[in-house]
Each structure stands twice: as C-alpha cells, then as structure tokens.
Amino acid sequence: MAPEADGSEHGNEIGDRLKASNGKMQSGQETHSSEGEEEDEEEQEEEEEEDEEPRLKYASLTKHLKPVYRNGGATSSFLVGGDKMVRGTMVIGTHDGNIHVLSLPSLSSIKVYHAHSASVSAVSISPFPPPLPSPKSNANTRPVSAQQSSPVPSFAGTSKGSNPGRSPKPPPVPVTNSNQIYIATSSIDGNVCVASLIDPKDVMLRNFGRPVHGVALSPEYKIDHSYLSGGLAGNLILTVGGRSGTSSTSNAGAGAAAAASGWLGAFGLGSNTGKDTILHSGEGAIRTIQWSLSGNYVVWVNEKGIKLMRSNLHLETNDSESAWKRISHIDHPNRAVWEEMAGVWKPHAKWIDETGLETEDLDMSQVNGLQKAPSHPSNTTGASLPKPAARRTRSEKLVVGWGDTIWIINVLPGGATSGKDAGKIARVEILTILRTDCIVSGVSLYTPSLLIVLAYITPEESAFSPQSTPTRGRHRRQNALQPEIRLIDVETKEEVSVADTLNVSRYESLSATDYHLEVLPAMQITQKAAAARGAFEIIGGGIWDVGMYPARLFSSAASVQSNGSHSAESSSRVPSDLHVASPVLGSDQTVHPSALTHGMKIFIQSPYDCVLATKPTLADHFNWLDTHAMYEEAWNLLDQHPEAVGDNSEASTESTPSTPTRAPAKEQGTLMDFFLDDKSQTTVSGSGRRNLDSHVEREKRRIGELWIQQLTKHKNWGKAGATCEKVLTTGDHWEHWVWVFAQADKFEEITPHIPSTQLQPPLPSIVYEMVLGYYVSNDRNRLKGLLERWSTELFDAGPVIEAIQGRLQVGDISETTIEDGEVGRDWRILMQCLAKLYLADGRPAQALGCYIRLQDADAAMRLIGEYHLVDAISDNIPDFILLRVSKEQQRSARMPELEQASREAIRLLVAEAHHGIVRPESVIKQLDTRYGIPNPYLFFYFRALWEGETASASPGGQTDVENTSRARKQTLIDERLVATEGKALVSDHADTALLLFAEYDRPLLMRFLKMSQTYTLDFASRICKQRNYIPELVYLLSKEGRMTEALRLIINEIGDVRQAIAFAKEQDDQSLWDDLLNYSMYKPSFIRGLLEEVGTSIDPVKLVRKIPEGLAVEGLKGGLMRMIREYEIQHSISEGVARVLRGEVAAAMADKGKGLNKGIKFEIGVTNKDPITMHNPRTGRPRQIKKGQCPGCEKAFLPEDAELLISFPCQHVYHLPCLLSFEGKELEDVPASLMNLEWQSEYDRSIGPKIDHAALLRNQVNRGCPLEKSDAG
C-alpha cells in the first residue's frame, strides 16, 4: 500500500500548490484603473453578457451515470473515443480504482471491472478512435460464452462496497468490430492495467513501483502489444509483450537478467513477462503521454517541457533507425511561477482530428454538426490504419494546455533541407502560444480558428501574495470558483464570447487536476449518407437517436423494414451492438437530446458530475432569440429553417425507451448494415410532417405578431408595415393591425403592404374602404395607385364613390385648380377613379360620362363598344365630339387638325344617325347651344352625313369580312346606300347644311346646290350674295329661270367668255345667245373669245355683222380664221359621214334585192339523218330538228298537207300555225282573212290576192325566223 499512500500525499500537495499558484497568477495581474471604474466596466460587461448568445449549450449527464457514482464514487480520469458516423465509447476511472466502459450515445454500461487499489490517473484506448462496426459482422457478433470465459480478475483487491462472492456474473460483451478494443489504465498505486473489452482473459497488470500518471497504448496494440507509460519516477517507459491474465513487475533497469528473460520469452522459452525500455528520463515527473492519431508520433510532458518523439510505426525500411528518436523539445515559459508549479500543473495534450471540427458558421445558420465532408481523404471507418505512405504526406496538429499557457503545434513529416532540422524525419512548427489568466484543466480545438478551454479559477482575495511560497504540511485549502468554458480566437487570442460558468457539485473543494475535457468529433455527412438519413431524421435525432431508442425505431409506424425481414421477430430485432448493456439504464433514465446531435460533443468531467456541451441547435438558437425579444431574427430563422421549431419538443415528448432484448445471433446485424442497406424501404407517416408544418406556421404567426408589436412600440412604423406584409397571412390578423396603424394615423406606412389578393378568411372590405377614403381626402395620387393595384372585388365601390363625389362637391378641387404646378391634376385623378368605380359598381353609363369629361377617347370608345352606350352620349354630344380635341386645339388649331381630332366621334354619330339612335336634330341643337351656327364641328357632322362617312364597323364589334369580289361589291352597294340615306338626312336640314358648306367648304356647296332640291332658293341666293359666290349665284339664278341675270353676272362679274359660252350652250336658248352677242359687242376680248370658242353654236355671219364698225378687236383676224377653219372642218366631217352613210345604205339595198330575187326551196317528204339542235323559245328546252320538218310541231312536210307553209331566207320552213305559236300568238288573234285564204288550184295570174296575202303575213310575222332569233340571242 506504499504507492497508494505516496500517491495520496502527493495528490494533496498538488491540490494545495495548484490553488496557491492560481492565486499568485491572478494577484499578480496589474490593474491601471480605480475601483469605481472597474465596477462600471463590470456592470457594462454584465449587460453585454446578457445580450450575447451562448456559443455552446450544456446538459448534465450525471443522472445517466448512476452506476458510476453509486456508493459515493468519484471519478479521477476520463476518456471518450468514437468515430464520426455511428457511436462512441466512454471510459471512466474512479478514485476507487474501478473502470466503467459505457456506450455512446445511450450511456449504457458495457463493462465494469476493478483494476486498481487507488485513483485511476490515466486511460488509453487502442485503436483510437474505436473502429466502426463491420458491415459483414453478423458472423462475429457471437459473445464469448460464460463457460469459456471468467470474470475479470481483481488484481488490486476487492473494490469498496463490493462482494465478489455474491456479485452477479456480468453478461459477456458481444464480439463486434467496434468492441474489439483494448483499454489501458494507470494509477497512483503504480500499476498499469491493459484489458480487452471482449475477452475477460486478455488482461495484464504491471507494477512500476511509483505512481504512474500517464499511459498510452500503441494504436496497433493488438499486433505489437506495446504501450508507453510514465509518472513520478520521471521515466518514459516502452513496455512490449507480456502474458495475458498475469500480473508482473516492471523490469526497467533490471539489467541482463531481465533482458534475457524478455528475449527468451519472445520465443516462448521464458516467463514472457514483457520487456520495459526507458526511452527518456531525468527531467522530472511525466504527467501526460499521448500517441498521435496516425501513430507516427508520441508527445509527453515532464517538468522541463513538451517532448515529441517519432514512434516505430509506419517507418520505411531506410528510416528504421529513426524509431523512438526525439524530434523536438519545447521548454515551458521562463517565469518564476513556472519553476515552482511545472511539476504540479497537469498538462493536457490533444491530437486534433481536423476533419471532425465544427464549422466556422458562428451565425447559427446550420443545423448542429451537419457539415460537408472534407475534400481531403480521412480515416472515417476506423477499422484499420491508413497506409504509411499516406500518413507521411500529412501534417498533424497538437494542442497542449499546461498551467496558464496553450500551445498549438504542427508536426510535419520530413525535416528541412538545410539548417538544424536538416535530415530529421519530422519537424515541428509552433503555430500559436497563448497565455491565459486561469489554469487550463482541458483544451481542444473547437473550430479551425477557435480553442475551447476548460478554465480553473480561484478567487483573487484568497490568493497567495507574490512573495509567498507554498510549504509542505497541512494548511487550509482555499475555496475555488466554478470552472468556466471559454472559446478563444487563435488569431486574435481574444475570447469570442463570454465565458460559460459550469454548475458542478462541490466545486469549492476541487483542484485543477480534478477536471477533464474530452471531445467527440462532429459527424461528417456525405451527400449519399444524407440522402439515406432522411428517415432517421423524421423519427427523431438521426443516427444517435437510433442508438438511444432502438425499440422505438423498430416498433413505430415510421419504421424501416428490410426486404429480408418477414418474420414476426423482425419487428423487435435490433443491431447486436445495441443489446450489450450491463447494467441497463433504469426506467427513469433518459439521455438529454444534446447527446443525439450530430455536431461535436464536448464532455466535461468532474469527480461528481459529467456535463455535455454541444453547439446549439437551430431550436436552441430560436428559443434564445425568442427569449431575448429578437423577433426579426427569430422569424427569419423559422422562414429559412422550419425545422428549428420541429425539434423543440421532440425529445421531451418521447417516451422512455424500453429495455433492449437480445435477439438470436443469426438475426443480429450492426447499425451500419442497417444504415447502408440500399434495399431497405422507408415508410414515413405524413401526419407528422403536416403537424410540424402547422406548428411552424403557428409559431411564425406568433413571432411575427410579436415582431410587429415590438416595432410599433418603438415607433418604427415603416418597418412594421413592411413586416406585416411578410408575416401576416390571415384576414383577421390583417384587420387588427390595419386598425392599429389607422388609429395611429400611419396610413402611409401600412397601405403599400395591405394584401392585393383575397385572403382566407378574407380581409373585410371596410378595411380597404377606410384606406381609400383616407386617400380621397389626402393623397389623390396614392388613391389612383391603390385602385390600380387593388382589385375591385376586395371592397364595395359604393362608399368610395360617395366619398369621391362628396370631395368633388366641396369645390376646392376642379378642372382649374393647380396641384404641384399642374392644372386640374387632382380633378382628373378623382374622375378617373370615379369612372373605374362606376364600372365596378355596374354603372357603365356614368363611367362613360366621366371619361367624356376627361376627354379619354380610348376608354370612352371602348366602353361604347363593350356596353353599347351610344344612346348615353345623346345628352352630351359636344363633349363627346371633343374627346380628342384638347383645349389648346379648340383655341388655336386649324380646320384640318380639328377635323382629324374629331373624326372618330363624328363618324360614330353619323353611323348612329343612320340607325336612328342619335338624330341629327339632337346634334344640331346641342352644338348650336354650345357654339352657335355655323361651327366647325357641326360642319364636320353634316359633311360626313352628306358624303356617307360612317364608322368602319358598328360599335358593338367588328367582324372579319371575307375578301371576295362579291363582298367588295356588297360593300360598295352599302356605301352608296349610306351616302344616299345621308343625303336624305341632310336634305331635312338643307338650309343649315347650305350655311355650313358656304362657310367652310365652297366646292361642296356647289355640289350640294346642284344635287339637293330641298333648300330655299331665296335663302341660298342671299347667302351666296353675302359671300359674293358668283358661280353659285349664277347657278341659283339659272335654276330660278333668270338666265339673263345669270349671263350678265358671268360677263360683268366673272368676265369669263368661256363660262358664258358654256352657260349659253348648256341652256340651248337662242335668245340667250342673242343676249350674249349683244352684251359682248362692246367688249373686244369677248368678241375674240366668241370667235374662238363659239364654234358652230352661232351663225358666224350673224356674229361678224354684230361687230360694231370701227371697233378695234385684238386678234380679230386670228379669231375669224379659227372660226372659218372650224367650219371647214365641220363641213369636211359632215361630207365624210354622208358618204359613209350612202355607201352603207347602197350595200344594204343590194343585199336585200339579192335576197328577194333568190328562190326558196321547199323540201317535202325528205328526211335528213343529220338533225340540227335548236331551242324552243317558249320552253327553253333544246330540240333536234331535221330538214323537211316543221320546227314547231316537228312533223315532216307531206304533199297532202293542207297547212300553209312559210319559208324564210335561212331555209327554215314552218306550218303557219306553228310559226304563229312561235311568235306567241293565239290562233284566234290571227285575222280570219289570213287563215281562210284559199289558194287557187289553177294558175292564176292575178297579183292582187298575192299582195294582200303578203301584206297580211308581214303584219303577223314581222321579226323573222324564230330559230335565227334564238341563235342570235
């Protein structure tokens, strides 16, 4: 028991000196401010701390470790090892010398054994981290039977409170790939115990005679059976070999006998107690030994500093001499306190797995621990070590925390090419050295740029003075403060957040060596694994949840069924590595949800407590934001990550898992088998997702309402309005907040965000009406925009119409008022809004009136076409005509411009005049009242009526007309009919039309005077005289029969001899010619004109004789010559025509005489086989006639026929009755003298009867042969 006593005394001394040293460091800090300033700074820091979100969340696991703390047990050492995919292992050593092996995350006990008689100082696992379960491990999961194994021997004696004789035999540990590990523990009793987790016989205990504070198993212990150890003796010892199930004493320094024993034992000839080799010594006590993750390097810390050595693993043949050679030494800081405390402070060394660090996303934008897999390869299976070649190309990072200082070290393979490191197999780079104001009780990297530090602190007032030194012997211990977790930025060396104080039991009496910090790396989820992980996430907590609640997974409705499991037993079958708990958790024990997260898990161990720290989940982040009234961030978080609400109460609502039961070995499989089974099919109930969605929506509404309430409370109305649009989704909530804004007179802030679509339940229409009513009085531009954006289905148009009408009736808004330098702007806006609302209210006629007043021709024409509102314009025709005529145009535009602007309206009025809807009387009356007569718009209207100018199509719509010649002809006919009807309409108001045409279109006036017969001649003459329209007046005088006056006007007023001659020719009155000659005799120009233009209308002799003698007429000779030449030409033409006529008459007479002299052949009784086709003039049907037949009756002529035969020069012969029937005459109409005429049978030379007969026939048959006439037709 001497080692135990020595260790106990040394432990007390260490505790006292630790507290003293921490007090010295804190009391040695220089302060440069007064106590008042310090208090103010502290208060300010406290306020900032309250508003800063914690970077970690903590959960106590103490209640889940009841077997560890049973009977007042206290832990002294702690180690957590695990992979980044499925599970981990926790090994806890106690002050009683017991070793507890637990499975993570379920914290179920795998194995408990008593290995030492004093406090356990260090724990090591090989391989580290433990390997993953093999996908093909079903055959290897058979546990070692109780008959083939024995309980773990208690080399150090019976533990406190235990009775080996009556203790139940623990169930064997299943032989799985993940359980095939070795656990080494060291103790202050001087022993090192190495035990297999699965084989109770594979246990070795070795005594080194002095307290051992560090032990490290070789990563390949299963192969080389080697480990390193060290302690107060100051020796770093390599132990190789040893016999399982035995206890031995270290032979380090035993000389040749020990060496021979070890050499013979290697061949099975000696006792094989193992060989101990001292690798380093003489620099004080060794407190920490760690093998690197690759196995290539070893780090240990003694009182002089940090040492690094190349191991014997993964060496090339030419590098074998480098095994166990030291590659670097780092001295501790050169300060006085370090000379005293270097052997007291416990160093903490951690080799960092950089692939298992948390990401740098400090903004809580990702789910805990879910991060992308690294681009560089890493050992994720843990089943075997990488090849040596791969290890040599990678650097390894080491973090050492010792006393108040932290080192971050990079170990790179291969030395420098020159300098002091030339030729070395590895080189060391010190990346960072940080000094703290505490004692480091644990340290690791949290992210690539953040350190996580477990800080041990004592109060300043209890510290030793800088001059005092701790002395041996008993003295009063100073109470310590609660430990803290700090996150320190590696670059700035500043804390990134306020330190978190840990609430642990009996912290006042604990020293820095009583605390431990271990880390499980963050889970790496690849894309393929993430896709396969979906079912587990829905069930709750993912893979860790599967490990914690296997029964729930395989019995729930959302279970995953393998294709091969068809038996009833498959519903309760679980992977074998989940059924090996002894003792099992009690029914009241559950694991905190933090243990089920995928991120890095940080375990903090004290003698009486175990605390788990993890990165806060989205749910934690959301709860913190909600608690601190950061509603904007909370709502945005829910919007982007709805799952932040879904996992809020998931773990708390789960029922306590039932005790797992063992299944037959042949049906057991690992969780990796299950997870990677591509054939498994997942069936997930949809109700859970729907419930989650509804819960998320409720939470979003709640947070959104609080957000808006917060903004309105701080008078941030603009942002509050925008937030309403973002977060409000129901009509009742919108109604409430719109009224809140309205009561605060913040319409401008809420109006742009009010929904423009119908909600469910709908937003009451009064809300929209209230807002519109507000803008009717305050902002017409905004009113217009709202009516354009809001559908009229959202509100009742009636109240808004009344509000606009009332505003217009006040009189302060009119067409002449000026707003922002624009005349009538607000009036136009209100009229436009009023028109739109009238349409929404089903009153298109009133809307048309608004558009007419606004001169919005397009809208007005559209309404007229859509609603057939032509009759609605009958009371406001002037404004309708002015739709496209601006006020400026009304004042100064020319006639063509006015005509173009009013053409569309005029044509529509003309078309409706033809339809009888808008009569011309109404147009005349209204335009006369507005402008008087004449006015240009009435002129445009009458001219369009007169010329038939109507709208191209009816207002009711246009139809496509097929482009055919018949359609074009029909169109021309319709246009002519329209023009004719229009002239008739104008004729009803002929005098008005005459006045308008006389005022604006004189050419049209002449056409109207000539074509119309309904105007008053006196009125027309008076109008023409007033305007001195001589041609029109000449026409009117001639129309009245006053030819002489008309001719006199032509001669005296117009002075146009050609017009006078034309007028005389047109009248064809000899007395008028005489008047023309008389009026022209004293006008030489008229005389010359008469000579040149009169032609043959006047006797030239008479004309020449009328010329007064002695009157000088210029061009008289030429005029006479021209007149004579025209007479000569006329005479020549007449003679030529006479000659032609005489020749034609002579030729016709010759032909006639020749025909008369020609004989006519009558063919009787002759039948021609070649008939000719003829048409019956009466029936129109074709008939075939043969020669010798009568075309009328188609009978052949026979000699005995008594009927009289009539023949024509064309040789067609008829019976007389048949010929008469061809002529369409009935027989009773034929004179009896013709029908009863009898031919004398004897030759009669008398010609009288013949002449009479021929005369009668000529009278009856006077159109020739009927057949020839039908052919000619």
PDB file of N, CA and C in Angstrom, residues 1104-1146:
ATOM      1  N   VAL A1104     -70.334  88.206-137.104  1.00  0.00           N
ATOM      2  CA  VAL A1104     -69.461  89.227-137.695  1.00  0.00           C
ATOM      3  C   VAL A1104     -70.243  90.513-137.947  1.00  0.00           C
ATOM      4  N   ARG A1105     -71.466  90.364-138.386  1.00  0.00           N
ATOM      5  CA  ARG A1105     -72.275  91.544-138.649  1.00  0.00           C
ATOM      6  C   ARG A1105     -72.579  92.315-137.379  1.00  0.00           C
ATOM      7  N   LYS A1106     -72.624  91.653-136.246  1.00  0.00           N
ATOM      8  CA  LYS A1106     -72.931  92.318-134.984  1.00  0.00           C
ATOM      9  C   LYS A1106     -71.785  93.188-134.491  1.00  0.00           C
ATOM     10  N   ILE A1107     -70.576  92.901-134.991  1.00  0.00           N
ATOM     11  CA  ILE A1107     -69.414  93.648-134.502  1.00  0.00           C
ATOM     12  C   ILE A1107     -69.531  95.078-134.979  1.00  0.00           C
ATOM     13  N   PRO A1108     -69.479  96.033-134.042  1.00  0.00           N
ATOM     14  CA  PRO A1108     -69.599  97.443-134.446  1.00  0.00           C
ATOM     15  C   PRO A1108     -68.454  97.827-135.369  1.00  0.00           C
ATOM     16  N   GLU A1109     -68.789  98.711-136.309  1.00  0.00           N
ATOM     17  CA  GLU A1109     -67.754  99.167-137.212  1.00  0.00           C
ATOM     18  C   GLU A1109     -66.807 100.102-136.472  1.00  0.00           C
ATOM     19  N   GLY A1110     -65.590  99.944-136.832  1.00  0.00           N
ATOM     20  CA  GLY A1110     -64.571 100.804-136.242  1.00  0.00           C
ATOM     21  C   GLY A1110     -64.080 100.327-134.882  1.00  0.00           C
ATOM     22  N   LEU A1111     -64.667  99.198-134.336  1.00  0.00           N
ATOM     23  CA  LEU A1111     -64.231  98.666-133.041  1.00  0.00           C
ATOM     24  C   LEU A1111     -62.957  97.867-133.243  1.00  0.00           C
ATOM     25  N   ALA A1112     -61.942  98.278-132.550  1.00  0.00           N
ATOM     26  CA  ALA A1112     -60.665  97.564-132.652  1.00  0.00           C
ATOM     27  C   ALA A1112     -60.731  96.321-131.779  1.00  0.00           C
ATOM     28  N   VAL A1113     -60.629  95.194-132.435  1.00  0.00           N
ATOM     29  CA  VAL A1113     -60.662  93.909-131.733  1.00  0.00           C
ATOM     30  C   VAL A1113     -59.317  93.236-131.935  1.00  0.00           C
ATOM     31  N   GLU A1114     -58.610  93.077-130.853  1.00  0.00           N
ATOM     32  CA  GLU A1114     -57.301  92.445-130.944  1.00  0.00           C
ATOM     33  C   GLU A1114     -57.481  90.967-131.240  1.00  0.00           C
ATOM     34  N   GLY A1115     -56.730  90.509-132.235  1.00  0.00           N
ATOM     35  CA  GLY A1115     -56.796  89.102-132.607  1.00  0.00           C
ATOM     36  C   GLY A1115     -58.029  88.758-133.403  1.00  0.00           C
ATOM     37  N   LEU A1116     -58.637  89.778-134.046  1.00  0.00           N
ATOM     38  CA  LEU A1116     -59.853  89.526-134.821  1.00  0.00           C
ATOM     39  C   LEU A1116     -59.565  88.597-135.982  1.00  0.00           C
ATOM     40  N   LYS A1117     -58.453  88.871-136.674  1.00  0.00           N
ATOM     41  CA  LYS A1117     -58.124  88.040-137.824  1.00  0.00           C
ATOM     42  C   LYS A1117     -57.933  86.609-137.404  1.00  0.00           C
ATOM     43  N   GLY A1118     -57.190  86.417-136.400  1.00  0.00           N
ATOM     44  CA  GLY A1118     -56.959  85.044-135.944  1.00  0.00           C
ATOM     45  C   GLY A1118     -58.233  84.375-135.513  1.00  0.00           C
ATOM     46  N   GLY A1119     -59.135  85.163-134.833  1.00  0.00           N
ATOM     47  CA  GLY A1119     -60.391  84.583-134.401  1.00  0.00           C
ATOM     48  C   GLY A1119     -61.236  84.175-135.580  1.00  0.00           C
ATOM     49  N   LEU A1120     -61.287  85.058-136.623  1.00  0.00           N
ATOM     50  CA  LEU A1120     -62.073  84.717-137.802  1.00  0.00           C
ATOM     51  C   LEU A1120     -61.496  83.500-138.500  1.00  0.00           C
ATOM     52  N   MET A1121     -60.172  83.474-138.633  1.00  0.00           N
ATOM     53  CA  MET A1121     -59.554  82.326-139.296  1.00  0.00           C
ATOM     54  C   MET A1121     -59.845  81.039-138.528  1.00  0.00           C
ATOM     55  N   ARG A1122     -59.798  81.103-137.207  1.00  0.00           N
ATOM     56  CA  ARG A1122     -60.075  79.904-136.415  1.00  0.00           C
ATOM     57  C   ARG A1122     -61.515  79.459-136.575  1.00  0.00           C
ATOM     58  N   MET A1123     -62.444  80.435-136.579  1.00  0.00           N
ATOM     59  CA  MET A1123     -63.852  80.092-136.741  1.00  0.00           C
ATOM     60  C   MET A1123     -64.098  79.495-138.115  1.00  0.00           C
ATOM     61  N   ILE A1124     -63.482  80.104-139.172  1.00  0.00           N
ATOM     62  CA  ILE A1124     -63.654  79.566-140.525  1.00  0.00           C
ATOM     63  C   ILE A1124     -63.076  78.162-140.615  1.00  0.00           C
ATOM     64  N   ARG A1125     -61.913  77.983-139.973  1.00  0.00           N
ATOM     65  CA  ARG A1125     -61.289  76.658-140.036  1.00  0.00           C
ATOM     66  C   ARG A1125     -62.170  75.632-139.343  1.00  0.00           C
ATOM     67  N   GLU A1126     -62.786  75.982-138.254  1.00  0.00           N
ATOM     68  CA  GLU A1126     -63.676  75.049-137.586  1.00  0.00           C
ATOM     69  C   GLU A1126     -64.872  74.725-138.472  1.00  0.00           C
ATOM     70  N   TYR A1127     -65.385  75.746-139.175  1.00  0.00           N
ATOM     71  CA  TYR A1127     -66.494  75.461-140.091  1.00  0.00           C
ATOM     72  C   TYR A1127     -66.041  74.534-141.207  1.00  0.00           C
ATOM     73  N   GLU A1128     -64.850  74.790-141.719  1.00  0.00           N
ATOM     74  CA  GLU A1128     -64.355  73.916-142.796  1.00  0.00           C
ATOM     75  C   GLU A1128     -64.219  72.488-142.285  1.00  0.00           C
ATOM     76  N   ILE A1129     -63.661  72.370-141.105  1.00  0.00           N
ATOM     77  CA  ILE A1129     -63.512  71.012-140.533  1.00  0.00           C
ATOM     78  C   ILE A1129     -64.870  70.375-140.331  1.00  0.00           C
ATOM     79  N   GLN A1130     -65.807  71.158-139.843  1.00  0.00           N
ATOM     80  CA  GLN A1130     -67.145  70.624-139.628  1.00  0.00           C
ATOM     81  C   GLN A1130     -67.788  70.193-140.943  1.00  0.00           C
ATOM     82  N   HIS A1131     -67.587  71.046-141.998  1.00  0.00           N
ATOM     83  CA  HIS A1131     -68.130  70.706-143.304  1.00  0.00           C
ATOM     84  C   HIS A1131     -67.489  69.450-143.856  1.00  0.00           C
ATOM     85  N   SER A1132     -66.161  69.302-143.684  1.00  0.00           N
ATOM     86  CA  SER A1132     -65.480  68.120-144.190  1.00  0.00           C
ATOM     87  C   SER A1132     -65.972  66.876-143.470  1.00  0.00           C
ATOM     88  N   ILE A1133     -66.146  67.000-142.170  1.00  0.00           N
ATOM     89  CA  ILE A1133     -66.624  65.843-141.402  1.00  0.00           C
ATOM     90  C   ILE A1133     -68.028  65.457-141.838  1.00  0.00           C
ATOM     91  N   SER A1134     -68.839  66.423-142.059  1.00  0.00           N
ATOM     92  CA  SER A1134     -70.218  66.132-142.462  1.00  0.00           C
ATOM     93  C   SER A1134     -70.242  65.435-143.810  1.00  0.00           C
ATOM     94  N   GLU A1135     -69.423  65.911-144.753  1.00  0.00           N
ATOM     95  CA  GLU A1135     -69.388  65.257-146.061  1.00  0.00           C
ATOM     96  C   GLU A1135     -68.904  63.813-145.924  1.00  0.00           C
ATOM     97  N   GLY A1136     -67.883  63.590-145.124  1.00  0.00           N
ATOM     98  CA  GLY A1136     -67.386  62.218-144.962  1.00  0.00           C
ATOM     99  C   GLY A1136     -68.437  61.315-144.361  1.00  0.00           C
ATOM    100  N   VAL A1137     -69.154  61.805-143.401  1.00  0.00           N
ATOM    101  CA  VAL A1137     -70.200  60.997-142.777  1.00  0.00           C
ATOM    102  C   VAL A1137     -71.295  60.693-143.792  1.00  0.00           C
ATOM    103  N   ALA A1138     -71.607  61.680-144.625  1.00  0.00           N
ATOM    104  CA  ALA A1138     -72.666  61.466-145.611  1.00  0.00           C
ATOM    105  C   ALA A1138     -72.251  60.391-146.606  1.00  0.00           C
ATOM    106  N   ARG A1139     -70.979  60.454-147.021  1.00  0.00           N
ATOM    107  CA  ARG A1139     -70.523  59.435-147.967  1.00  0.00           C
ATOM    108  C   ARG A1139     -70.590  58.047-147.331  1.00  0.00           C
ATOM    109  N   VAL A1140     -70.217  57.918-146.147  1.00  0.00           N
ATOM    110  CA  VAL A1140     -70.268  56.611-145.483  1.00  0.00           C
ATOM    111  C   VAL A1140     -71.703  56.132-145.390  1.00  0.00           C
ATOM    112  N   LEU A1141     -72.565  56.972-144.999  1.00  0.00           N
ATOM    113  CA  LEU A1141     -73.966  56.565-144.887  1.00  0.00           C
ATOM    114  C   LEU A1141     -74.524  56.120-146.224  1.00  0.00           C
ATOM    115  N   ARG A1142     -74.198  56.884-147.264  1.00  0.00           N
ATOM    116  CA  ARG A1142     -74.711  56.491-148.578  1.00  0.00           C
ATOM    117  C   ARG A1142     -74.167  55.139-148.995  1.00  0.00           C
ATOM    118  N   GLY A1143     -72.893  54.851-148.740  1.00  0.00           N
ATOM    119  CA  GLY A1143     -72.337  53.548-149.114  1.00  0.00           C
ATOM    120  C   GLY A1143     -72.989  52.414-148.349  1.00  0.00           C
ATOM    121  N   GLU A1144     -73.232  52.616-147.064  1.00  0.00           N
ATOM    122  CA  GLU A1144     -73.840  51.556-146.258  1.00  0.00           C
ATOM    123  C   GLU A1144     -75.279  51.303-146.710  1.00  0.00           C
ATOM    124  N   VAL A1145     -75.975  52.354-147.031  1.00  0.00           N
ATOM    125  CA  VAL A1145     -77.365  52.186-147.486  1.00  0.00           C
ATOM    126  C   VAL A1145     -77.401  51.437-148.816  1.00  0.00           C
ATOM    127  N   ALA A1146     -76.510  51.785-149.704  1.00  0.00           N
ATOM    128  CA  ALA A1146     -76.475  51.117-151.010  1.00  0.00           C
ATOM    129  C   ALA A1146     -76.173  49.644-150.858  1.00  0.00           C
TER     130      ALA A1146
END
